[in-house]
Structure formats: structure tokens, C-alpha cells
Short mmCIF file of C-alpha atoms in Angstrom, two decimals:
data_model
loop_
_atom_site.label_atom_id
_atom_site.label_comp_id
_atom_site.label_asym_id
_atom_site.label_seq_id
_atom_site.Cartn_x
_atom_site.Cartn_y
_atom_site.Cartn_z
CA MET P 1 74.17 103.15 97.27
CA PRO P 2 74.65 102.16 93.63
CA SER P 3 73.61 98.74 92.43
CA ARG P 4 73.47 96.88 89.19
CA PRO P 5 71.20 98.78 86.79
CA THR P 6 67.85 97.23 85.96
CA PRO P 7 65.60 98.66 83.22
CA PRO P 8 62.45 100.28 84.64
CA GLY P 9 59.54 97.87 84.96
CA ASN P 10 61.76 94.77 84.53
CA GLN P 11 62.81 94.18 88.14
CA ALA P 12 60.54 91.16 88.65
CA PHE P 13 61.57 89.68 85.32
CA GLN P 14 65.24 90.09 86.21
CA ARG P 15 64.78 88.38 89.58
CA VAL P 16 63.08 85.41 87.95
CA LEU P 17 65.68 85.29 85.19
CA SER P 18 68.54 85.33 87.74
CA LEU P 19 67.02 82.42 89.62
CA LEU P 20 66.52 80.43 86.43
CA VAL P 21 70.13 81.06 85.42
CA VAL P 22 71.43 79.76 88.74
CA LEU P 23 69.26 76.67 88.59
CA LEU P 24 70.35 76.01 85.02
CA VAL P 25 74.04 76.40 85.81
CA LEU P 26 73.80 74.13 88.83
CA SER P 27 71.90 71.52 86.85
CA LEU P 28 74.47 71.49 84.05
CA GLY P 29 76.96 69.80 86.34
CA CYS P 30 80.10 68.00 85.25
CA ASN P 31 79.11 64.69 86.75
CA LEU P 32 75.40 64.08 86.29
CA LEU P 33 75.44 60.65 87.91
CA SER P 34 72.33 58.59 88.49
CA ALA P 35 71.51 57.29 91.94
CA GLN P 36 72.77 53.89 90.82
CA ALA P 37 76.10 55.38 89.73
CA LEU P 38 76.48 57.05 93.12
CA GLU P 39 76.05 53.69 94.79
CA THR P 40 78.51 51.88 92.52
CA ALA P 41 81.26 54.50 92.11
CA ARG P 42 84.61 52.77 92.18
CA PRO P 43 86.77 53.13 95.28
CA SER P 44 90.28 54.44 94.81
CA PRO P 45 93.36 54.59 97.06
CA ASN P 46 93.67 57.86 98.91
CA ALA P 47 96.49 57.63 101.41
CA VAL P 48 100.23 57.97 101.10
CA GLY P 49 102.46 56.37 103.70
CA GLU P 50 104.37 58.61 106.04
CA THR P 51 108.08 58.32 105.24
CA ALA P 52 110.91 60.53 106.37
CA GLN P 53 112.93 62.21 103.65
CA PRO P 54 116.36 63.86 103.85
CA PRO P 55 116.20 67.41 105.28
CA LEU P 56 115.60 70.14 102.71
CA ALA P 57 117.47 73.41 102.32
CA ALA P 58 115.53 76.45 103.55
CA SER P 59 114.13 77.60 100.93
CA PRO P 60 92.21 108.01 96.27
CA GLY P 61 88.74 107.66 97.61
CA ALA P 62 86.73 104.48 97.55
CA THR P 63 83.22 103.91 96.29
CA GLU P 64 80.64 101.67 97.89
CA GLU P 65 78.81 99.15 95.73
CA VAL P 66 76.13 96.70 96.80
CA TYR P 67 75.21 93.90 94.45
CA PRO P 68 71.89 92.03 94.71
CA PRO P 69 72.42 88.29 95.16
CA LEU P 70 71.77 85.80 92.42
CA ALA P 71 69.85 83.55 94.79
CA THR P 72 70.16 81.15 97.68
CA VAL P 73 69.84 77.76 96.01
CA THR P 74 69.22 74.41 97.66
CA GLN P 75 69.60 71.16 95.74
CA GLY P 76 68.00 67.81 96.40
CA PRO P 77 66.50 66.45 99.62
CA ILE P 78 67.89 68.20 102.69
CA SER P 79 68.48 66.27 105.89
CA GLY P 80 67.50 67.82 109.19
CA GLU P 81 71.07 67.13 110.32
CA LEU P 82 72.57 69.55 107.80
CA VAL P 83 73.14 73.24 108.38
CA GLN P 84 70.65 75.12 106.23
CA PRO P 85 71.00 78.51 104.49
CA ALA P 86 68.30 79.84 106.84
CA ASP P 87 70.58 79.03 109.78
CA PHE P 88 72.99 81.83 108.81
CA LEU P 89 72.16 85.03 110.72
CA TYR P 90 74.20 88.01 109.55
CA LEU P 91 75.37 90.09 112.51
CA GLY P 92 77.52 92.71 110.82
CA ALA P 93 81.19 93.50 110.43
CA PHE P 94 84.19 95.04 112.14
CA ARG P 95 87.46 96.62 111.04
CA LEU P 96 91.00 95.51 111.76
CA PRO P 97 93.34 97.68 113.83
CA SER P 98 94.47 100.97 112.35
CA ASP P 99 98.23 100.52 112.31
CA SER P 100 101.13 102.28 110.65
CA ASP P 101 100.10 101.06 107.17
CA LEU P 102 103.80 100.58 106.44
CA PRO P 103 104.56 97.05 105.25
CA PRO P 104 105.14 94.56 106.62
CA GLN P 105 103.57 95.87 109.87
CA THR P 106 100.09 96.30 108.41
CA PHE P 107 96.95 94.41 107.45
CA ALA P 108 96.79 96.36 104.18
CA TYR P 109 97.01 93.86 101.31
CA GLY P 110 96.83 91.10 103.90
CA GLY P 111 94.21 88.67 105.15
CA ASN P 112 95.63 85.70 103.26
CA ALA P 113 94.93 83.48 106.29
CA MET P 114 92.85 83.61 109.48
CA SER P 115 92.04 81.30 112.39
CA PHE P 116 89.89 81.54 115.51
CA ASN P 117 91.62 81.12 118.88
CA PRO P 118 89.13 80.02 121.59
CA ASP P 119 91.84 80.56 124.23
CA GLY P 120 92.64 84.12 123.14
CA ASP P 121 91.72 87.42 124.82
CA PRO P 122 90.75 85.75 128.15
CA GLY P 123 89.89 89.07 129.81
CA ASN P 124 87.12 89.82 127.35
CA SER P 125 83.60 89.79 128.80
CA ASP P 126 81.37 90.52 125.79
CA ALA P 127 79.41 88.00 123.71
CA PHE P 128 82.32 87.35 121.33
CA PRO P 129 84.94 85.29 123.14
CA GLY P 130 88.38 84.40 121.85
CA SER P 131 90.51 86.12 119.25
CA LEU P 132 91.62 85.84 115.64
CA PHE P 133 95.04 85.15 114.19
CA ILE P 134 95.34 86.95 110.83
CA THR P 135 98.22 87.42 108.41
CA GLY P 136 99.33 90.89 107.38
CA HIS P 137 100.67 92.37 104.14
CA ASP P 138 101.64 89.51 101.82
CA ARG P 139 105.23 88.76 101.03
CA VAL P 140 106.21 90.28 97.72
CA ALA P 141 108.79 88.61 95.53
CA TYR P 142 111.93 90.27 94.22
CA GLY P 143 112.76 92.02 97.48
CA ALA P 144 109.88 94.48 97.80
CA VAL P 145 108.44 92.97 101.03
CA PRO P 146 110.55 89.83 101.59
CA ASP P 147 109.50 89.62 105.25
CA GLY P 148 105.78 90.08 104.70
CA SER P 149 102.94 87.71 105.60
CA ARG P 150 103.57 88.29 109.30
CA PHE P 151 101.15 86.90 111.87
CA ALA P 152 99.21 88.97 114.41
CA GLU P 153 96.41 88.26 116.89
CA VAL P 154 93.44 90.60 117.36
CA SER P 155 90.44 90.87 119.64
CA ILE P 156 86.88 90.37 118.38
CA PRO P 157 84.61 93.37 119.01
CA PRO P 158 80.82 93.01 118.73
CA ALA P 159 79.94 93.26 115.03
CA VAL P 160 77.76 96.14 113.82
CA ASN P 161 75.38 95.90 110.86
CA SER P 162 75.80 99.27 109.15
CA ARG P 163 76.55 100.36 105.59
CA ASP P 164 78.66 103.19 107.03
CA ILE P 165 82.20 101.86 107.35
CA GLU P 166 83.05 104.58 109.85
CA ALA P 167 80.32 103.25 112.17
CA LEU P 168 81.99 99.82 112.43
CA PRO P 169 84.09 98.99 115.51
CA ARG P 170 87.79 98.20 115.32
CA ALA P 171 89.55 95.18 116.70
CA SER P 172 92.68 95.72 118.80
CA PHE P 173 95.96 93.84 118.88
CA THR P 174 96.44 91.14 121.48
CA GLN P 175 99.75 90.14 119.83
CA ASP P 176 101.56 92.46 117.42
CA PHE P 177 102.91 91.39 114.04
CA GLN P 178 105.70 88.83 114.20
CA ASP P 179 107.78 87.27 111.41
CA VAL P 180 107.02 83.74 112.56
CA THR P 181 108.19 82.03 109.34
CA ALA P 182 111.51 83.87 109.05
CA GLY P 183 113.99 81.61 107.25
CA HIS P 184 111.26 79.28 105.99
CA PHE P 185 109.23 78.99 102.78
CA GLY P 186 111.79 81.38 101.28
CA SER P 187 111.22 80.08 97.76
CA LEU P 188 107.46 80.54 98.11
CA SER P 189 107.08 84.33 97.95
CA GLU P 190 105.49 85.16 94.62
CA ILE P 191 101.79 85.72 95.36
CA PRO P 192 101.80 83.49 98.45
CA LYS P 193 98.90 81.19 99.34
CA ILE P 194 98.53 80.60 103.10
CA GLY P 195 96.20 78.81 105.46
CA ILE P 196 96.39 78.67 109.27
CA GLN P 197 94.49 76.84 112.01
CA TYR P 198 94.84 77.12 115.77
CA LEU P 199 94.52 73.72 117.44
CA ASN P 200 95.08 72.96 121.11
CA HIS P 201 95.43 69.19 121.04
CA ALA P 202 96.31 67.21 124.14
CA GLU P 203 99.40 65.69 122.49
CA THR P 204 100.90 68.93 121.15
CA GLY P 205 99.48 71.74 123.22
CA PRO P 206 98.37 74.98 121.53
CA LYS P 207 99.82 75.27 118.02
CA ILE P 208 99.10 77.30 114.91
CA HIS P 209 99.26 74.92 111.97
CA ILE P 210 100.34 76.40 108.65
CA THR P 211 100.00 75.53 104.99
CA TRP P 212 102.02 77.65 102.53
CA GLY P 213 102.36 77.82 98.76
CA VAL P 214 102.54 80.27 95.89
CA HIS P 215 100.66 81.14 92.74
CA LEU P 216 101.02 78.55 89.96
CA GLN P 217 103.43 76.16 91.64
CA GLN P 218 105.33 73.96 89.25
CA LEU P 219 105.48 70.23 89.88
CA GLU P 220 109.20 70.24 89.13
CA ASP P 221 109.58 72.75 91.98
CA PHE P 222 107.88 70.38 94.41
CA MET P 223 108.16 72.21 97.73
CA PRO P 224 106.99 71.25 101.24
CA SER P 225 103.92 73.13 102.40
CA GLN P 226 103.05 72.31 106.02
CA ALA P 227 104.41 73.46 109.39
CA TRP P 228 103.40 74.56 112.87
CA ILE P 229 104.40 77.25 115.35
CA ASN P 230 103.63 78.10 118.97
CA ALA P 231 100.62 80.32 119.67
CA ASN P 232 103.03 82.74 121.38
CA LEU P 233 104.04 84.64 118.26
CA ALA P 234 107.13 86.16 119.86
CA HIS P 235 108.53 82.65 120.38
CA PRO P 236 107.17 80.62 117.45
CA ASP P 237 109.59 77.64 117.53
CA PHE P 238 108.83 76.83 113.88
CA GLN P 239 108.54 73.10 113.09
CA GLY P 240 108.33 71.77 109.52
CA GLU P 241 108.56 71.88 106.48
CA TRP P 242 106.49 68.85 105.40
CA PHE P 243 104.65 67.55 102.37
CA ILE P 244 101.08 66.27 102.07
CA GLY P 245 101.72 62.83 100.62
CA ASP P 246 102.73 63.19 96.98
CA GLN P 247 99.88 65.55 96.16
CA ASN P 248 100.12 68.24 93.52
CA PRO P 249 100.99 71.41 95.50
CA ASN P 250 98.29 73.32 93.61
CA SER P 251 95.74 71.12 95.45
CA VAL P 252 97.13 71.54 98.95
CA ASN P 253 98.16 74.90 100.33
CA GLY P 254 95.41 77.52 100.15
CA TYR P 255 93.28 77.06 103.28
CA LEU P 256 93.34 75.06 106.50
CA PHE P 257 90.73 74.18 109.14
CA ASP P 258 90.07 71.64 111.85
CA ILE P 259 87.89 68.53 111.57
CA PRO P 260 85.63 67.63 114.52
CA THR P 261 87.48 65.12 116.67
CA ALA P 262 84.86 62.37 116.68
CA TRP P 263 84.43 62.55 112.89
CA ALA P 264 88.19 62.43 112.31
CA ASP P 265 88.64 59.51 114.68
CA ALA P 266 85.88 57.59 112.90
CA HIS P 267 86.70 58.35 109.27
CA THR P 268 90.27 59.66 108.80
CA GLN P 269 92.31 57.70 111.35
CA GLY P 270 92.65 60.69 113.64
CA ARG P 271 93.71 63.19 110.99
CA TYR P 272 92.28 66.34 112.59
CA LEU P 273 93.29 68.98 110.06
CA ALA P 274 91.84 69.61 106.59
CA THR P 275 93.89 71.41 103.98
CA GLY P 276 93.23 72.20 100.35
CA ARG P 277 93.47 74.77 97.62
CA PHE P 278 91.78 75.98 94.50
CA SER P 279 94.19 77.24 91.84
CA PRO P 280 93.18 79.39 88.85
CA GLY P 281 92.40 77.47 85.70
CA GLY P 282 91.60 74.32 87.69
CA ILE P 283 95.20 73.11 87.72
CA GLY P 284 94.80 71.75 91.25
CA GLY P 285 91.23 70.53 90.77
CA MET P 286 88.08 71.86 89.12
CA GLY P 287 86.44 72.81 92.41
CA PRO P 288 87.56 73.08 96.04
CA THR P 289 89.90 70.37 97.33
CA LEU P 290 90.05 68.83 100.80
CA LEU P 291 92.68 66.51 102.27
CA ALA P 292 92.80 65.37 105.91
CA TYR P 293 96.16 65.00 107.67
CA ARG P 294 97.84 65.01 111.08
CA PRO P 295 101.30 66.58 111.35
CA TRP P 296 102.53 65.05 114.60
CA LEU P 297 103.83 61.66 115.65
CA ASP P 298 102.45 59.63 118.55
CA GLY P 299 103.07 61.61 121.70
CA GLY P 300 102.99 64.94 119.89
CA ALA P 301 106.51 65.12 118.50
CA ALA P 302 107.14 66.91 115.22
CA PRO P 303 108.20 64.64 112.34
CA PRO P 304 111.55 65.24 110.61
CA MET P 305 111.81 68.05 108.09
CA GLY P 306 110.84 66.81 104.62
CA THR P 307 108.43 64.13 105.86
CA HIS P 308 105.61 63.17 103.49
CA LEU P 309 102.60 63.16 105.81
CA SER P 310 99.85 60.58 105.25
CA GLU P 311 96.62 62.07 103.97
CA THR P 312 93.01 61.03 103.45
CA VAL P 313 91.38 62.47 100.35
CA LEU P 314 87.93 63.89 101.11
CA LEU P 315 87.30 65.98 98.00
CA LEU P 316 89.36 66.19 94.81
CA TYR P 317 87.96 67.04 91.38
CA ALA P 318 89.69 66.43 88.04
CA ARG P 319 92.70 68.65 87.41
CA ALA P 320 93.06 70.72 84.27
CA LEU P 321 96.67 69.50 84.17
CA ASP P 322 95.31 66.04 83.46
CA THR P 323 92.46 66.83 81.06
CA PRO P 324 91.52 69.76 78.80
CA GLU P 325 87.83 68.86 79.22
CA ILE P 326 85.54 70.35 81.85
CA VAL P 327 84.66 66.99 83.41
CA ASN P 328 84.47 65.38 86.86
CA CYS P 329 84.22 68.83 88.41
CA MET P 330 82.01 70.83 90.72
CA ASP P 331 78.62 71.54 89.17
CA GLY P 332 78.64 74.97 87.55
CA TYR P 333 82.44 75.07 87.67
CA GLN P 334 84.33 77.77 85.75
CA HIS P 335 88.10 78.28 85.48
CA ALA P 336 87.76 81.82 86.88
CA ASP P 337 86.39 80.55 90.23
CA GLN P 338 88.32 81.41 93.41
CA TRP P 339 87.83 79.41 96.64
CA GLU P 340 89.91 80.97 99.41
CA GLY P 341 88.59 79.76 102.79
CA GLY P 342 86.82 76.93 104.51
CA ALA P 343 85.41 75.68 107.80
CA TRP P 344 83.79 72.54 109.19
CA LEU P 345 80.55 73.76 110.76
CA THR P 346 78.85 72.02 113.68
CA THR P 347 76.01 73.18 115.93
CA ALA P 348 74.82 72.33 119.43
CA SER P 349 71.82 70.46 118.01
CA GLY P 350 74.04 68.20 115.90
CA LYS P 351 73.76 69.85 112.50
CA SER P 352 76.90 70.08 110.37
CA ALA P 353 78.26 71.17 106.99
CA VAL P 354 81.60 71.68 105.30
CA LEU P 355 81.76 75.26 104.05
CA PHE P 356 83.91 76.87 101.39
CA ALA P 357 83.97 80.63 100.77
CA GLY P 358 85.14 82.44 97.67
CA THR P 359 84.41 84.35 94.51
CA LYS P 360 82.33 82.36 92.03
CA SER P 361 82.54 83.00 88.31
CA THR P 362 78.87 83.06 87.28
CA GLY P 363 79.14 84.66 83.85
CA SER P 364 77.84 83.51 80.50
CA LYS P 365 81.48 83.29 79.35
CA TYR P 366 84.88 83.05 81.05
CA TRP P 367 88.30 83.43 79.45
CA TYR P 368 92.02 83.85 79.94
CA GLY P 369 93.05 87.37 79.02
CA TYR P 370 91.69 90.77 80.03
CA ILE P 371 88.51 92.70 80.73
CA HIS P 372 87.13 93.89 77.40
CA PRO P 373 87.90 97.63 76.99
CA THR P 374 84.36 98.55 75.92
CA ASP P 375 81.94 95.65 76.46
CA PRO P 376 81.83 93.81 79.83
CA GLN P 377 79.74 91.03 78.27
CA ALA P 378 82.41 90.25 75.66
CA PRO P 379 85.58 88.23 76.22
CA CYS P 380 89.00 89.74 75.64
CA ILE P 381 91.15 86.68 75.05
CA ASP P 382 94.93 86.46 75.23
CA LEU P 383 95.53 85.25 71.68
CA ASP P 384 99.18 84.46 72.40
CA GLU P 385 98.22 81.71 74.86
CA THR P 386 97.71 78.51 72.85
CA SER P 387 98.58 75.75 75.36
CA MET P 388 94.99 75.49 76.62
CA VAL P 389 91.41 76.36 75.76
CA THR P 390 91.27 80.04 76.70
CA CYS P 391 87.55 80.80 76.40
CA HIS P 392 84.53 78.81 77.58
CA LEU P 393 80.78 79.21 77.70
CA ALA P 394 79.10 78.76 81.08
CA ASP P 395 78.43 75.08 80.34
CA GLY P 396 82.12 74.43 79.65
CA ALA P 397 81.91 74.39 75.84
CA GLN P 398 84.51 76.35 73.91
CA CYS P 399 83.62 79.88 72.84
CA PRO P 400 82.74 80.36 69.15
CA PRO P 401 85.49 81.42 66.69
CA GLU P 402 84.17 85.00 66.47
CA ASP P 403 85.22 85.57 70.12
CA TYR P 404 88.87 84.96 69.25
CA VAL P 405 89.66 88.44 67.95
CA HIS P 406 92.22 91.04 68.97
CA CYS P 407 90.86 93.43 71.60
CA CYS P 408 93.89 95.04 73.31
CA THR P 409 97.68 95.00 73.56
CA GLU P 410 99.19 94.35 76.99
CA GLY P 411 100.99 97.40 78.33
CA VAL P 412 99.36 99.64 75.75
CA ASP P 413 95.57 99.71 75.91
CA CYS P 414 94.46 96.77 78.10
CA VAL P 415 92.25 97.99 80.93
CA SER P 416 93.00 95.12 83.31
CA ALA P 417 95.70 92.72 84.37
CA ARG P 418 95.95 89.40 82.56
CA GLY P 419 94.27 86.37 84.12
CA TRP P 420 91.03 84.40 84.20
CA TRP P 421 88.04 86.74 83.83
CA SER P 422 84.28 86.31 83.57
CA THR P 423 81.32 88.44 82.58
CA ARG P 424 80.19 88.18 86.23
CA PHE P 425 81.48 87.19 89.67
CA ASP P 426 79.61 86.69 92.96
CA ALA P 427 80.72 86.17 96.55
CA GLN P 428 79.41 82.78 97.63
CA LEU P 429 79.42 80.24 100.42
CA LEU P 430 79.20 76.56 99.41
CA LEU P 431 77.83 73.90 101.77
CA TYR P 432 78.80 70.22 101.44
CA ASP P 433 77.33 67.24 103.24
CA PRO P 434 79.94 65.59 105.54
CA ASP P 435 78.29 62.22 104.83
CA ASP P 436 79.42 62.51 101.21
CA LEU P 437 83.00 63.13 102.34
CA GLU P 438 82.71 60.17 104.70
CA ARG P 439 81.89 57.95 101.72
CA VAL P 440 84.88 59.30 99.79
CA ALA P 441 87.15 58.55 102.75
CA ALA P 442 85.74 55.01 102.90
CA GLY P 443 86.34 54.45 99.18
CA GLU P 444 82.61 54.24 98.41
CA LEU P 445 82.56 57.38 96.21
CA GLU P 446 85.04 58.82 93.78
CA SER P 447 86.56 62.02 95.13
CA TRP P 448 84.91 64.12 92.40
CA VAL P 449 81.33 62.96 93.07
CA PRO P 450 80.29 65.14 96.08
CA GLN P 451 78.52 68.38 95.18
CA PRO P 452 77.36 71.37 97.25
CA TYR P 453 73.86 70.90 98.59
CA ALA P 454 73.42 74.67 99.02
CA VAL P 455 74.90 77.89 97.65
CA ILE P 456 74.56 81.22 99.48
CA ASP P 457 75.28 84.54 97.78
CA ILE P 458 76.58 87.17 100.24
CA ASP P 459 77.36 90.12 97.94
CA GLU P 460 74.67 92.21 99.64
CA HIS P 461 76.78 92.40 102.80
CA LEU P 462 80.09 93.41 101.20
CA TYR P 463 81.48 96.95 101.04
CA PHE P 464 83.45 96.82 97.75
CA SER P 465 85.74 99.71 98.67
CA PRO P 466 89.29 98.94 97.50
CA PRO P 467 91.71 101.69 96.50
CA ASP P 468 90.97 103.05 93.02
CA TRP P 469 94.41 102.06 91.76
CA ASP P 470 93.65 98.38 92.40
CA ARG P 471 90.86 98.26 89.83
CA TYR P 472 93.39 97.21 87.16
CA ALA P 473 94.15 94.01 89.07
CA LEU P 474 90.75 93.38 90.71
CA GLY P 475 88.26 94.46 88.06
CA TRP P 476 85.08 96.37 88.98
CA ASP P 477 81.28 96.10 89.14
CA ASP P 478 80.09 92.66 87.95
CA GLN P 479 83.68 91.78 86.96
CA ARG P 480 85.26 92.42 90.37
CA HIS P 481 86.99 89.23 91.48
CA SER P 482 88.89 88.43 94.73
CA ARG P 483 85.91 89.34 96.91
CA LEU P 484 86.40 86.90 99.79
CA GLY P 485 89.45 85.63 101.65
CA ALA P 486 89.97 83.41 104.66
CA VAL P 487 87.31 81.98 107.00
CA ALA P 488 87.37 81.09 110.71
CA PHE P 489 84.77 79.36 112.87
CA ASP P 490 84.07 79.55 116.61
CA ARG P 491 82.63 76.07 117.12
CA GLN P 492 81.54 76.70 120.71
CA SER P 493 79.60 79.92 120.09
CA GLY P 494 78.66 79.29 116.46
CA TYR P 495 80.21 82.44 115.02
CA LEU P 496 81.49 82.36 111.44
CA TYR P 497 84.10 84.97 110.49
CA VAL P 498 84.68 85.73 106.79
CA LEU P 499 87.25 88.17 105.43
CA GLU P 500 86.26 90.54 102.65
CA LEU P 501 89.47 91.30 100.77
CA LEU P 502 90.20 95.02 100.36
CA GLY P 503 86.88 95.79 101.97
CA ASP P 504 88.23 98.68 104.05
CA ASN P 505 90.38 100.45 101.48
CA ALA P 506 93.49 98.23 101.26
CA LYS P 507 92.65 96.32 104.47
CA PRO P 508 90.38 93.29 104.72
CA MET P 509 87.06 93.59 106.57
CA VAL P 510 85.75 90.90 108.94
CA HIS P 511 82.10 89.88 108.43
CA VAL P 512 80.31 87.88 111.12
CA TRP P 513 77.44 85.38 110.93
CA GLN P 514 75.94 83.31 113.69
CA VAL P 515 75.20 79.75 112.64
CA LEU P 516 72.00 79.05 114.52
CA PRO P 517 71.90 75.84 116.52
#
């Protein structure tokens, strides 16, 4: 299996150099606060009252590549009550059902959202109980797949740890694809962003909660993002559409997961769901975002359409819309980062962590433009874009003037799609301390102060086998982005499910870890 080339005799040097680079990047954080500053950070309001608003109108062959990880890095003193990187035991992967591959009834170009259902697949007797709700082929704007992003439910077969994709088991359908959001979120179809979470609460019964947005939402197009449906996909009984306070939509609608009940009761006034989003260029926050909310009224009734739901801010870094500087952000932040999934981990022994999964830009430079046609270590900047700083060094400083030179013409000789690129990407899991989020909720810390206490690189487990024709949009080798998608967590059994986007040709692949108790 091919891997990144290393000059003969320099393997040890490269390993040491990689570790030093990671430590340097993490130490060059945006908010290097002293211990005293952490104790005296100013509190700030973080809740918006729940007020009903008038109803809204409805709106060829693949190659396998395995990349060695940068490192598993742990920062600062680690409490025994936190989930540790060593607690993640990789079990293997499985494939999604082999269906017609005709959109929208297919998982190809899907996997935007996923949630674990502990009540699913009750007849199963193996070690992997429950089922997974997963979204299929994304909606495509301009009529191509207007009814995409359908929901389906699949079984969970025992994962197999093999580099041979054909040796991996396949899940089977327990509920076929259904257009559960038909007639809703109609204006949110261009590169949709979706999160889902199954929650069987005593007041509402079993529901699939939904957050929904699109790429680069405009504030002037302020659209509601939240809803719920029944777990019976054939009879969804859609309820919504609601807002999360008055939050910027680019901070809200990318992922969704549940908060442990006792923690939510103690710190977020019973807001049991956590939603958030990372948007390219940091327009929704320069790092992952997390907002707690509860979308039902006392007794379990759905609020009126258009309601602005109260939220508790747990994590919110500075937005690039508000400042051109790389400040008050996640340590090591780069505009080309992509955080696509999350989960609140707990174990039987009482350990916990808040996890985010995504594709981390770890390059020496990152820029808005294209992959360089001849040199992967050189930026290829879109010189027509002048409304923002379009090229940065890893520490956030602007690239030198000599990097701002013509390198390709879009539609003529550019080798990639336009967007935020980096000289290197890595698939990573971030771990945050829930105690830090507790202090944010209490107003004791600013929302941009918490930082990951551990970073886990998982590239070694990925298959990197998208269709060849997707290289233009995805990139390749070190510059392949969009590696990870949604995440789901089985809290009872401790299984973590992570989607690898386009890991099985055009379909996502499900990777499985056990979080040891």
C-alpha cells in the first residue's frame, strides 16, 4: 500500500520532525492565556429568550492510500476522569448497503449526517446492538437531485479490521430511504449541511432531531435550521422549522448530538441537544462551535414554526466575519479546517470527553484558490478575491508577497476546484474537557477559551478510495480534504462510529472504535 515518500535513512528524522511540528503548531495557539487570565475571563450573556415568531413560508478504479499519522498529542495535565487517547480501541470498519446507486435512493455522495439508535434492530443478537440512521445522496441545487438527502436506517454488523475493502461486511436496511423533509428546508439545497440525533425522551417519545443548513449561508437569508421527525421514517410527522436564538447560521447547522442528561440538567437548564457547525474560512467561528438547546415545550409539545429556541453557548470562537485577524480561535486553527461530526463521550467508569471529528489543515501554508499545478508545497491563490486575506502561514501570519503570483486560470488549466486548500490535511479527532464547557455555560470563561486537551490522528485507518473523477473537488495525497463526515456514539456499549467520506468509492465507510471504560 503506498504511503507518503520518505527519503532512505531519514525515517527516524521525519518522525521526530513531524512530532515537533505538531507540538509547535499546538503551542502557537490563538489565545495563549495565563492561568490567571483563565480564572478572570469575563462572563458574557449566552442565552436568547424563546419567543414565537410568525410562521414562515416553506422554503474508474480507486486507489488505496494509507498515510502515517502526525502524532497523538496530549496537552497539559490530564485528569483521570477524562477519556484518554489510549482508551480508543480501533475495531475495524463496515460497508453500507449495496443499493441501486441511483440518486436519491443511494448512499453514494451521502453520509452528511448519522445517529445511533439504541432501540433499533431489536432482533439482533451480536455484540453490536442498535442501528444507525444515515442520510443518503445529498440534495443538489438547480433541480439535479431536489429530493436528495433522504434518511435510511441500517443494521450494525461486527466490524472487521482489514485493508481489503472486499473483506468488510455490509450493513443491511432496517428502514429504506424516505424523503422525510419533503416540503421543508427547500431554500437550503446548495451543498446542504445536516446533523441528526435520535433521542427517546420521556416527554416526546422517540424522535430524530434535525439541524439543516447550506454552504456559505448569508445572514440576510436568515433561515430556520432545526426540526424533528418520528423515528418511523415512513410516517415522519415533520415538526419545525425553528431557529437557534439569533445565532449566525454558519455557527449552528452542521452536526448534532445529545448531552448526558445529568450534565444538561445541571449546566444548561435541561437543554439536552448540542448543535454546531464549522464553516470554511472561519465565518461561523475559528474552530468547532457548540450550542445547547431543547426544541420542545413543557410536556413535549412542539413549539410554533419560526420559534427562536433558547440556547446555551458552550463553545464559540471568534468569527472571521467579525475580524480579519486569526485571534480568539482554536490553537493551531487554519481556515481550511473542516469539522463535520461530534459526540459527547461517557464511559461506565465515569470518564468523559466532548469529541469533534474532521479534516484538519496541518500545512505550512493555507490559501483560498486552487491546488498548485506543479508544486504541492506552493500556494495557488485566487488573485481575484480581495475581500479577505487569502493566504496564511501556519501561525496565521499573511503569506509573503512572492506567493501572490498567477498560477492558473479557472476553467482552463487549474487542476482543482476553487476553495480553501493547504499543503497538508489530516483526519483527526479532537477531545475537549466538559469541565471547560461547564465554565463557559456558567459565564466563568469566555466561549473562545476552551482548547482540545488531546488530538488523535486516524489517517492510518482510512481507505482513501473515492472515484477518480472526484479528485478535482477533493484533492489527493497530502492535499486530500473532506476525509471524515458524521459521528455517532453508542453510550451504553461505548462504540464510536465515524464516517469516512467517499471511502468505498462514492459511498461513505463506517469506522468503529470502542471507547474503553
